[in-house]
Coordinates of C-alpha atoms in Angstrom, one line a residue:
M277 CA 30.2 146.8 66.3
M278 CA 30.0 145.9 62.6
S279 CA 32.4 143.6 60.4
L280 CA 35.3 145.4 58.9
T281 CA 34.7 145.2 55.0
C282 CA 36.7 146.5 52.1
Q283 CA 34.2 149.5 52.3
N284 CA 36.1 150.6 55.6
I285 CA 39.2 149.4 55.6
G286 CA 41.6 152.3 54.6
R287 CA 39.7 154.5 52.4
A288 CA 37.2 157.4 53.3
R289 CA 35.0 155.6 50.7
Y290 CA 36.4 152.5 48.8
D291 CA 35.4 152.3 44.8
M292 CA 33.1 149.2 44.6
V293 CA 34.4 148.4 41.3
S294 CA 38.3 148.5 42.1
C295 CA 37.8 146.2 45.5
G296 CA 35.6 143.7 43.5
C297 CA 32.8 144.0 46.1
S298 CA 29.1 143.3 45.3
S299 CA 27.1 146.2 44.0
S300 CA 24.8 145.7 47.0
S301 CA 27.8 146.6 49.4
S302 CA 27.2 149.8 51.7
S303 CA 29.5 152.5 50.6
S304 CA 29.3 154.3 53.7
S305 CA 32.2 156.7 54.9
F306 CA 35.2 155.1 56.7
S307 CA 35.2 155.2 60.6
K308 CA 38.3 154.4 62.2
K309 CA 36.8 152.9 65.1
N310 CA 35.4 150.1 63.2
L311 CA 39.0 148.8 62.7
I312 CA 39.3 148.0 66.1
N313 CA 36.0 147.3 67.0
T314 CA 35.2 144.6 64.5
S315 CA 33.2 141.5 64.7
V316 CA 32.1 138.9 61.9
N317 CA 29.0 139.0 60.2
L318 CA 28.4 135.5 59.3
N319 CA 25.6 134.7 56.6
K320 CA 23.4 131.7 57.9
G321 CA 22.8 131.0 54.3
F322 CA 26.1 129.8 53.2
Q323 CA 28.0 128.3 56.3
L324 CA 28.8 124.6 55.9
H325 CA 30.1 124.3 59.5
K326 CA 30.0 120.3 59.9
L327 CA 30.4 119.3 56.1
V328 CA 32.0 116.2 56.1
S329 CA 31.7 113.4 53.7
S330 CA 29.7 110.3 54.1
K331 CA 31.3 107.4 56.4
R332 CA 34.5 109.2 56.5
D333 CA 36.7 110.1 59.7
V334 CA 38.5 113.4 59.5
S335 CA 41.1 114.9 62.1
L336 CA 41.0 118.5 63.0
F337 CA 43.4 119.3 65.5
G338 CA 43.6 115.9 66.9
R339 CA 39.7 115.3 67.3
K340 CA 37.7 113.1 65.0
V341 CA 34.6 114.0 63.0
F342 CA 32.2 111.4 61.9
S343 CA 29.1 111.9 59.5
T344 CA 26.9 109.7 57.7
K345 CA 24.6 112.7 56.6
S346 CA 23.9 113.0 52.4
P347 CA 25.5 115.8 50.4
E348 CA 22.2 117.5 50.5
A349 CA 22.2 117.3 54.0
L350 CA 25.5 118.6 54.7
L351 CA 25.1 121.6 52.5
N352 CA 21.9 123.0 54.4
V353 CA 23.5 122.2 57.8
V354 CA 23.2 125.1 60.2
P355 CA 26.2 125.6 62.2
Q356 CA 26.7 126.2 65.9
G357 CA 28.4 129.3 67.2
P358 CA 31.9 129.5 66.4
A359 CA 34.6 128.8 69.3
S360 CA 37.5 130.6 70.2
V361 CA 40.4 129.7 68.2
F362 CA 42.2 128.8 71.5
E363 CA 40.0 126.1 72.2
S364 CA 41.3 123.9 69.5
K365 CA 45.0 124.5 70.6
S366 CA 47.1 121.4 70.9
S367 CA 50.0 121.3 73.2
D368 CA 52.2 120.0 70.3
P369 CA 54.0 122.7 68.2
I370 CA 52.5 123.1 64.9
L371 CA 54.7 122.4 61.9
V372 CA 54.3 124.3 58.5
S373 CA 55.5 121.5 56.7
S374 CA 52.6 119.3 58.1
L375 CA 50.0 122.0 57.5
L376 CA 50.8 122.2 53.8
E377 CA 51.2 118.5 53.3
V378 CA 47.8 118.6 51.6
V379 CA 49.2 121.0 48.9
A380 CA 52.7 119.7 48.8
E381 CA 52.6 118.8 45.1
D382 CA 51.2 122.0 44.2
L383 CA 53.8 123.9 45.8
L384 CA 56.7 122.0 44.2
T385 CA 55.1 122.7 41.0
L386 CA 55.0 126.4 41.6
N387 CA 58.6 126.5 43.0
K388 CA 59.8 124.8 39.7
N389 CA 58.0 127.4 37.6
L390 CA 59.1 130.7 39.7
Q391 CA 62.9 130.6 38.4
S392 CA 61.9 129.9 34.8
I393 CA 59.1 133.0 35.0
V394 CA 61.6 135.4 36.3
G395 CA 65.1 134.1 34.2
A396 CA 63.7 132.9 30.7
E397 CA 63.4 136.3 28.9
N398 CA 66.2 137.8 31.0
P399 CA 69.0 135.8 31.6
V400 CA 70.8 138.9 33.5
L401 CA 68.2 138.3 36.1
M402 CA 68.5 134.7 36.6
S403 CA 71.3 134.5 38.9
A404 CA 69.3 137.2 41.2
A405 CA 66.1 134.9 40.5
E406 CA 68.1 131.9 41.8
Q407 CA 69.2 133.9 45.1
I408 CA 65.4 135.3 45.4
F409 CA 63.2 132.1 45.0
G410 CA 66.4 129.7 46.6
A411 CA 66.6 131.9 50.0
G412 CA 63.8 129.9 51.7
G413 CA 60.4 131.1 52.9
K414 CA 57.5 129.1 53.3
R415 CA 55.5 130.4 50.3
M416 CA 52.8 131.0 52.6
R417 CA 50.8 133.1 50.2
P418 CA 50.5 131.0 47.4
A419 CA 50.0 127.9 49.9
L420 CA 46.9 129.9 51.2
V421 CA 45.7 130.2 47.3
F422 CA 46.0 126.6 47.0
L423 CA 44.2 125.7 50.4
V424 CA 41.2 127.9 50.0
A425 CA 41.4 126.9 45.8
R426 CA 40.7 123.1 46.8
A427 CA 38.4 123.9 49.9
T428 CA 36.0 126.0 47.9
A429 CA 36.2 124.1 44.7
Q430 CA 35.1 121.1 46.8
I431 CA 32.0 123.4 47.9
A432 CA 31.1 123.8 44.1
E433 CA 31.5 120.0 43.7
L434 CA 29.3 119.0 46.2
K435 CA 26.8 121.4 44.9
S436 CA 27.0 120.2 41.3
S437 CA 26.7 116.4 43.0
L438 CA 23.3 117.1 44.1
S439 CA 22.0 116.4 40.8
V440 CA 23.5 113.0 40.6
P441 CA 21.4 109.9 41.7
I442 CA 21.8 108.7 45.2
S443 CA 22.7 105.2 43.7
L444 CA 25.7 106.6 42.0
M445 CA 26.8 108.6 45.1
V446 CA 26.8 105.2 47.1
K447 CA 28.8 103.6 44.6
Y448 CA 31.2 106.4 44.6
V449 CA 31.8 106.4 48.4
R450 CA 31.9 102.7 48.3
G451 CA 34.7 103.0 45.6
G452 CA 37.1 104.7 48.4
S453 CA 36.5 108.3 46.9
S454 CA 35.5 111.1 49.2
W455 CA 34.1 114.6 49.0
L456 CA 36.8 115.7 51.7
D457 CA 39.8 115.0 49.1
G458 CA 39.1 118.3 47.7
G459 CA 38.3 120.0 44.6
E460 CA 40.2 120.3 41.6
L461 CA 42.7 123.3 40.9
T462 CA 42.4 125.1 37.6
S463 CA 45.1 126.5 35.3
E464 CA 43.9 129.7 36.7
H465 CA 44.3 128.8 40.4
R466 CA 47.9 127.8 39.6
R467 CA 48.9 131.0 37.7
L468 CA 47.0 133.1 40.5
A469 CA 49.6 131.6 42.9
E470 CA 52.4 132.4 40.9
I471 CA 51.2 135.9 40.6
I472 CA 50.9 136.1 44.2
E473 CA 54.2 135.0 45.0
M474 CA 55.9 137.2 42.0
I475 CA 54.2 140.2 43.4
H476 CA 55.0 139.3 47.0
T477 CA 58.5 139.1 46.3
A478 CA 59.0 142.1 44.4
S479 CA 57.8 144.0 47.3
L480 CA 60.3 142.4 49.4
I481 CA 63.2 143.1 47.2
H482 CA 61.8 147.0 47.0
D483 CA 61.4 147.1 50.7
D484 CA 65.0 146.1 51.4
V485 CA 66.2 148.7 48.9
L486 CA 64.1 151.4 50.7
D487 CA 65.0 150.1 54.2
D488 CA 68.6 149.3 53.4
S489 CA 68.4 146.0 54.7
D490 CA 71.4 143.7 54.6
M491 CA 69.7 140.8 55.3
R492 CA 66.4 138.6 54.3
R493 CA 65.7 135.2 55.4
G494 CA 69.2 134.8 56.9
K495 CA 70.6 135.6 53.6
D496 CA 72.4 138.5 52.0
T497 CA 69.6 140.9 50.2
I498 CA 69.6 141.3 46.5
H499 CA 70.9 144.9 46.5
Q500 CA 73.8 144.1 48.7
L501 CA 74.8 141.1 46.3
Y502 CA 73.9 142.7 43.1
G503 CA 73.6 146.3 43.6
T504 CA 70.5 148.8 43.7
R505 CA 70.2 149.0 40.1
V506 CA 69.6 144.9 39.6
A507 CA 67.5 144.9 42.8
I508 CA 65.1 147.6 41.5
L509 CA 65.2 146.2 38.0
A510 CA 64.4 142.7 39.5
G511 CA 61.4 144.0 41.5
D512 CA 60.0 146.1 38.7
F513 CA 60.4 143.2 36.1
M514 CA 58.4 140.7 38.9
F515 CA 55.8 143.4 39.1
A516 CA 55.4 143.8 35.4
Q517 CA 55.5 139.8 34.7
S518 CA 52.9 139.4 37.4
S519 CA 50.7 142.2 35.6
W520 CA 50.9 140.7 32.3
Y521 CA 49.8 137.2 33.7
L522 CA 47.2 138.9 35.6
A523 CA 45.7 140.3 32.3
N524 CA 45.9 137.1 30.7
L525 CA 43.4 135.5 33.2
E526 CA 40.7 137.5 31.3
N527 CA 38.7 137.5 34.9
I528 CA 38.2 141.5 35.4
E529 CA 37.1 141.1 38.9
V530 CA 40.7 139.3 39.9
I531 CA 42.3 141.8 37.9
K532 CA 40.8 144.7 39.4
L533 CA 41.4 142.8 43.2
I534 CA 45.2 142.3 42.6
S535 CA 45.8 145.4 41.0
Q536 CA 44.5 147.2 43.9
V537 CA 47.1 145.5 46.1
I538 CA 50.0 147.0 44.0
K539 CA 48.5 150.4 44.8
D540 CA 47.8 149.6 48.6
F541 CA 51.5 148.7 48.5
A542 CA 52.8 152.1 47.6
S543 CA 50.2 153.7 49.6
G544 CA 51.4 151.8 52.8
E545 CA 55.0 152.8 52.2
I546 CA 53.9 156.5 51.7
R547 CA 52.1 156.2 55.1
Q548 CA 55.2 154.6 56.9
A549 CA 57.4 156.9 55.4
S550 CA 55.3 160.4 56.4
S551 CA 54.8 159.1 59.7
L552 CA 58.3 158.0 60.9
F553 CA 59.2 159.0 64.7
D554 CA 55.7 160.6 64.8
C555 CA 54.7 159.8 68.4
D556 CA 51.0 160.8 67.7
V557 CA 50.2 157.7 65.1
T558 CA 47.3 156.0 66.0
L559 CA 46.6 152.5 66.4
E560 CA 43.7 152.7 63.8
E561 CA 46.5 154.4 61.5
Y562 CA 48.9 151.5 62.3
L563 CA 46.1 148.9 61.2
I564 CA 45.4 150.8 58.0
K565 CA 49.1 150.9 57.0
S566 CA 49.6 147.2 57.9
Y567 CA 46.6 146.2 55.9
F568 CA 48.2 148.2 52.8
K569 CA 51.5 146.5 53.4
T570 CA 50.4 143.1 54.3
A571 CA 46.9 142.1 54.8
S572 CA 45.9 143.2 51.2
L573 CA 47.9 140.8 49.2
I574 CA 46.9 138.1 51.3
A575 CA 42.9 138.8 51.3
A576 CA 43.2 139.2 47.6
S577 CA 45.0 135.9 47.2
T578 CA 42.2 134.0 49.3
K579 CA 39.4 135.9 47.7
G580 CA 41.1 135.2 44.2
A581 CA 41.0 131.7 44.8
A582 CA 37.6 131.6 45.8
I583 CA 36.3 133.6 42.8
F584 CA 38.2 130.9 40.3
S585 CA 36.4 128.0 42.1
G586 CA 33.2 129.5 41.2
V587 CA 31.6 129.8 44.7
E588 CA 28.8 132.3 45.9
R589 CA 30.1 135.9 46.3
N590 CA 29.2 135.5 49.9
I591 CA 31.8 132.8 50.5
C592 CA 34.3 134.7 48.4
E593 CA 33.8 137.8 50.9
Q594 CA 34.1 135.4 53.7
M595 CA 37.5 134.4 52.4
Y596 CA 38.8 137.7 51.7
E597 CA 37.8 138.5 55.4
Y598 CA 40.1 135.4 56.6
G599 CA 43.1 136.5 54.3
K600 CA 42.6 140.5 55.9
N601 CA 42.2 139.2 59.7
L602 CA 45.0 136.4 59.4
G603 CA 47.1 139.1 57.5
L604 CA 46.8 141.9 60.1
S605 CA 47.7 139.1 62.8
F606 CA 50.7 138.1 61.2
Q607 CA 51.9 141.8 60.8
V608 CA 51.1 142.3 64.5
V609 CA 53.3 139.3 65.6
D610 CA 55.8 140.1 63.1
D611 CA 56.3 143.6 64.8
I612 CA 56.1 141.8 68.5
L613 CA 59.2 139.5 67.5
D614 CA 61.2 142.5 66.3
F615 CA 61.6 143.2 70.2
T616 CA 61.7 139.6 71.3
Q617 CA 63.8 137.7 68.8
S618 CA 67.5 138.0 67.9
A619 CA 68.7 139.0 64.6
E620 CA 69.6 135.3 63.9
Q621 CA 66.1 134.1 64.4
L622 CA 64.6 136.9 62.6
G623 CA 66.9 136.4 59.5
K624 CA 67.2 140.4 59.6
P625 CA 68.5 142.9 62.1
A626 CA 66.3 143.4 65.3
G627 CA 64.8 146.2 66.7
L628 CA 65.0 147.8 63.2
D629 CA 61.4 149.3 62.9
L630 CA 61.9 151.3 66.0
A631 CA 65.4 152.1 65.1
K632 CA 64.4 153.6 62.1
G633 CA 61.4 155.5 63.4
N634 CA 58.8 153.1 62.4
L635 CA 56.4 153.0 65.2
T636 CA 54.5 149.7 65.4
A637 CA 51.9 148.2 67.6
P638 CA 54.1 147.3 70.8
V639 CA 55.1 150.9 70.9
I640 CA 52.1 152.5 70.3
F641 CA 50.5 150.8 73.1
A642 CA 53.5 151.6 75.5
L643 CA 53.2 155.5 74.5
E644 CA 49.7 155.5 75.8
R645 CA 51.2 154.5 79.4
E646 CA 54.9 156.1 79.5
P647 CA 55.5 159.9 78.5
K648 CA 59.4 159.3 79.0
L649 CA 59.3 157.2 75.9
R650 CA 57.6 159.8 73.9
E651 CA 60.8 162.2 74.9
I652 CA 63.3 159.5 73.6
I653 CA 61.4 158.8 70.3
D654 CA 61.2 162.4 69.8
S655 CA 65.1 162.8 70.1
E656 CA 65.3 160.0 67.5
F657 CA 67.6 158.2 70.0
S658 CA 70.1 160.8 69.7
E659 CA 71.7 159.9 73.5
D660 CA 73.7 157.0 74.1
G661 CA 71.8 153.9 75.4
S662 CA 68.3 156.0 74.7
F663 CA 67.3 152.8 72.2
N664 CA 68.0 150.1 74.9
K665 CA 66.1 152.5 77.1
A666 CA 62.9 152.9 74.9
V667 CA 62.8 148.9 74.4
E668 CA 63.0 148.7 78.3
L669 CA 60.0 150.8 78.9
I670 CA 57.9 149.1 75.8
I671 CA 58.1 146.0 78.1
K672 CA 57.7 147.5 81.3
C673 CA 54.6 149.4 79.9
E674 CA 53.0 146.2 78.6
G675 CA 53.1 147.3 75.0
I676 CA 54.2 143.8 73.8
K677 CA 51.8 142.0 75.9
R678 CA 48.6 144.3 74.7
A679 CA 50.1 143.7 71.0
Q680 CA 49.9 140.0 71.5
E681 CA 46.1 140.3 72.5
L682 CA 45.4 142.3 69.4
A683 CA 47.2 139.6 67.2
K684 CA 44.8 137.0 68.9
E685 CA 41.8 139.0 68.4
K686 CA 42.6 139.0 64.7
A687 CA 43.4 135.5 64.8
N688 CA 39.8 134.6 66.3
L689 CA 38.4 136.8 63.5
A690 CA 40.2 134.7 61.0
I691 CA 38.8 131.3 62.3
Q692 CA 35.2 132.6 62.6
N693 CA 35.7 133.6 58.8
L694 CA 36.6 129.9 58.0
Q695 CA 33.1 128.7 59.1
C696 CA 31.6 128.7 55.5
L697 CA 34.2 126.1 54.5
P698 CA 33.6 122.2 54.7
L699 CA 35.6 120.6 57.6
G700 CA 38.4 118.4 56.5
G701 CA 42.1 118.7 55.7
F702 CA 42.1 122.0 53.9
R703 CA 40.1 123.9 56.5
S704 CA 42.1 122.4 59.1
S705 CA 45.3 123.5 57.6
L706 CA 43.8 127.0 57.1
E707 CA 43.0 127.1 60.9
G708 CA 46.5 125.8 61.5
M709 CA 48.1 128.5 59.7
V710 CA 46.3 130.8 62.0
M711 CA 47.4 128.9 65.0
Y712 CA 50.7 128.7 63.8
N713 CA 51.3 132.4 63.4
L714 CA 50.1 132.7 67.3
E715 CA 52.9 130.1 68.1
R716 CA 55.4 132.5 67.0
I717 CA 55.1 134.6 70.0
D718 CA 54.1 132.1 72.8

């Protein structure tokens, strides 16, 4: 098995420049088998599995971690093998608000800026902007930017602190400060978070138009309220505005990384539109499409945050892998919920993907075991009751159960990708985001 990197995620050969890879990376041809049979290649030279601050207790999923090691010893620690994500699982439900408490102020600042960004130059879009950014949502993607930014900036600050005399370090700790308080955000980090949320929101608006969806997060969609024309223009404007802000960051690696995301969105939509009601679609093809539509943006968010923190390239790549694996797990869970939750719980119509011929992981797994399901899907549910029959077969053939296993596999990989980060509130929250996602299907 080999690590699934950006060289083999969804193109026969990746452009090393456009994806922001190291020039030393291999550009071998893409193997579809690699997309499922993945393992993480952790670099011993940069892992900081047990990095904690001097004389400071830290809670990690209810467990106390304590160390009196110096920063230099902490940076050189060799980690133990990563545990399964399920070994840290608590019986108490994970609350997103608790996970994001460590970046709550950062998110408040972001929320204040988003509406003004869209409406400032285009008053006609102001009411649409209020609906877009006032419809709820957890702001998961910008939150991931802030969490990774503070965790990786902490690494950069720790390395720079090695040149500080020990006497000053002791005074620093006795004064109540801690290396686990996290690194400072730069203006680039904050702008990146805004860019990511604008791109995500623009993609949702266009998705709703393409899918003719009436609801999003339990509220009417933009095109239902203001018409298709305004919805498309609002999405286009946010894509354009995000591109403008992106260019002004003046970091060519991040510019290329985020620009690739916008291209991936289009590629994902094209792949989906060209494979509707296609019972021959493979799990590999599904994962590639899921990467384009969901995981690409999350991976770019986490890697971009690490780049602006100035950490080593191998840490940036692990943050990319974390975002990719979390994104894939997140998409699989969403596709499971499409079968198991009601429209009220989902905030959008239930069973929408299957009804429109978009075959997701539960369907693909079930098709491997039940020929009758193929016949029903090939008919495009032309007979009365055929849709409900298809759902019954998917459940009976353990399509949902096997999809749950796939989501957990990707979640475990995401947890392993975090081994390079210091223990503390920020890494704990990043791990918690993975666990929260899995809790949605428990």
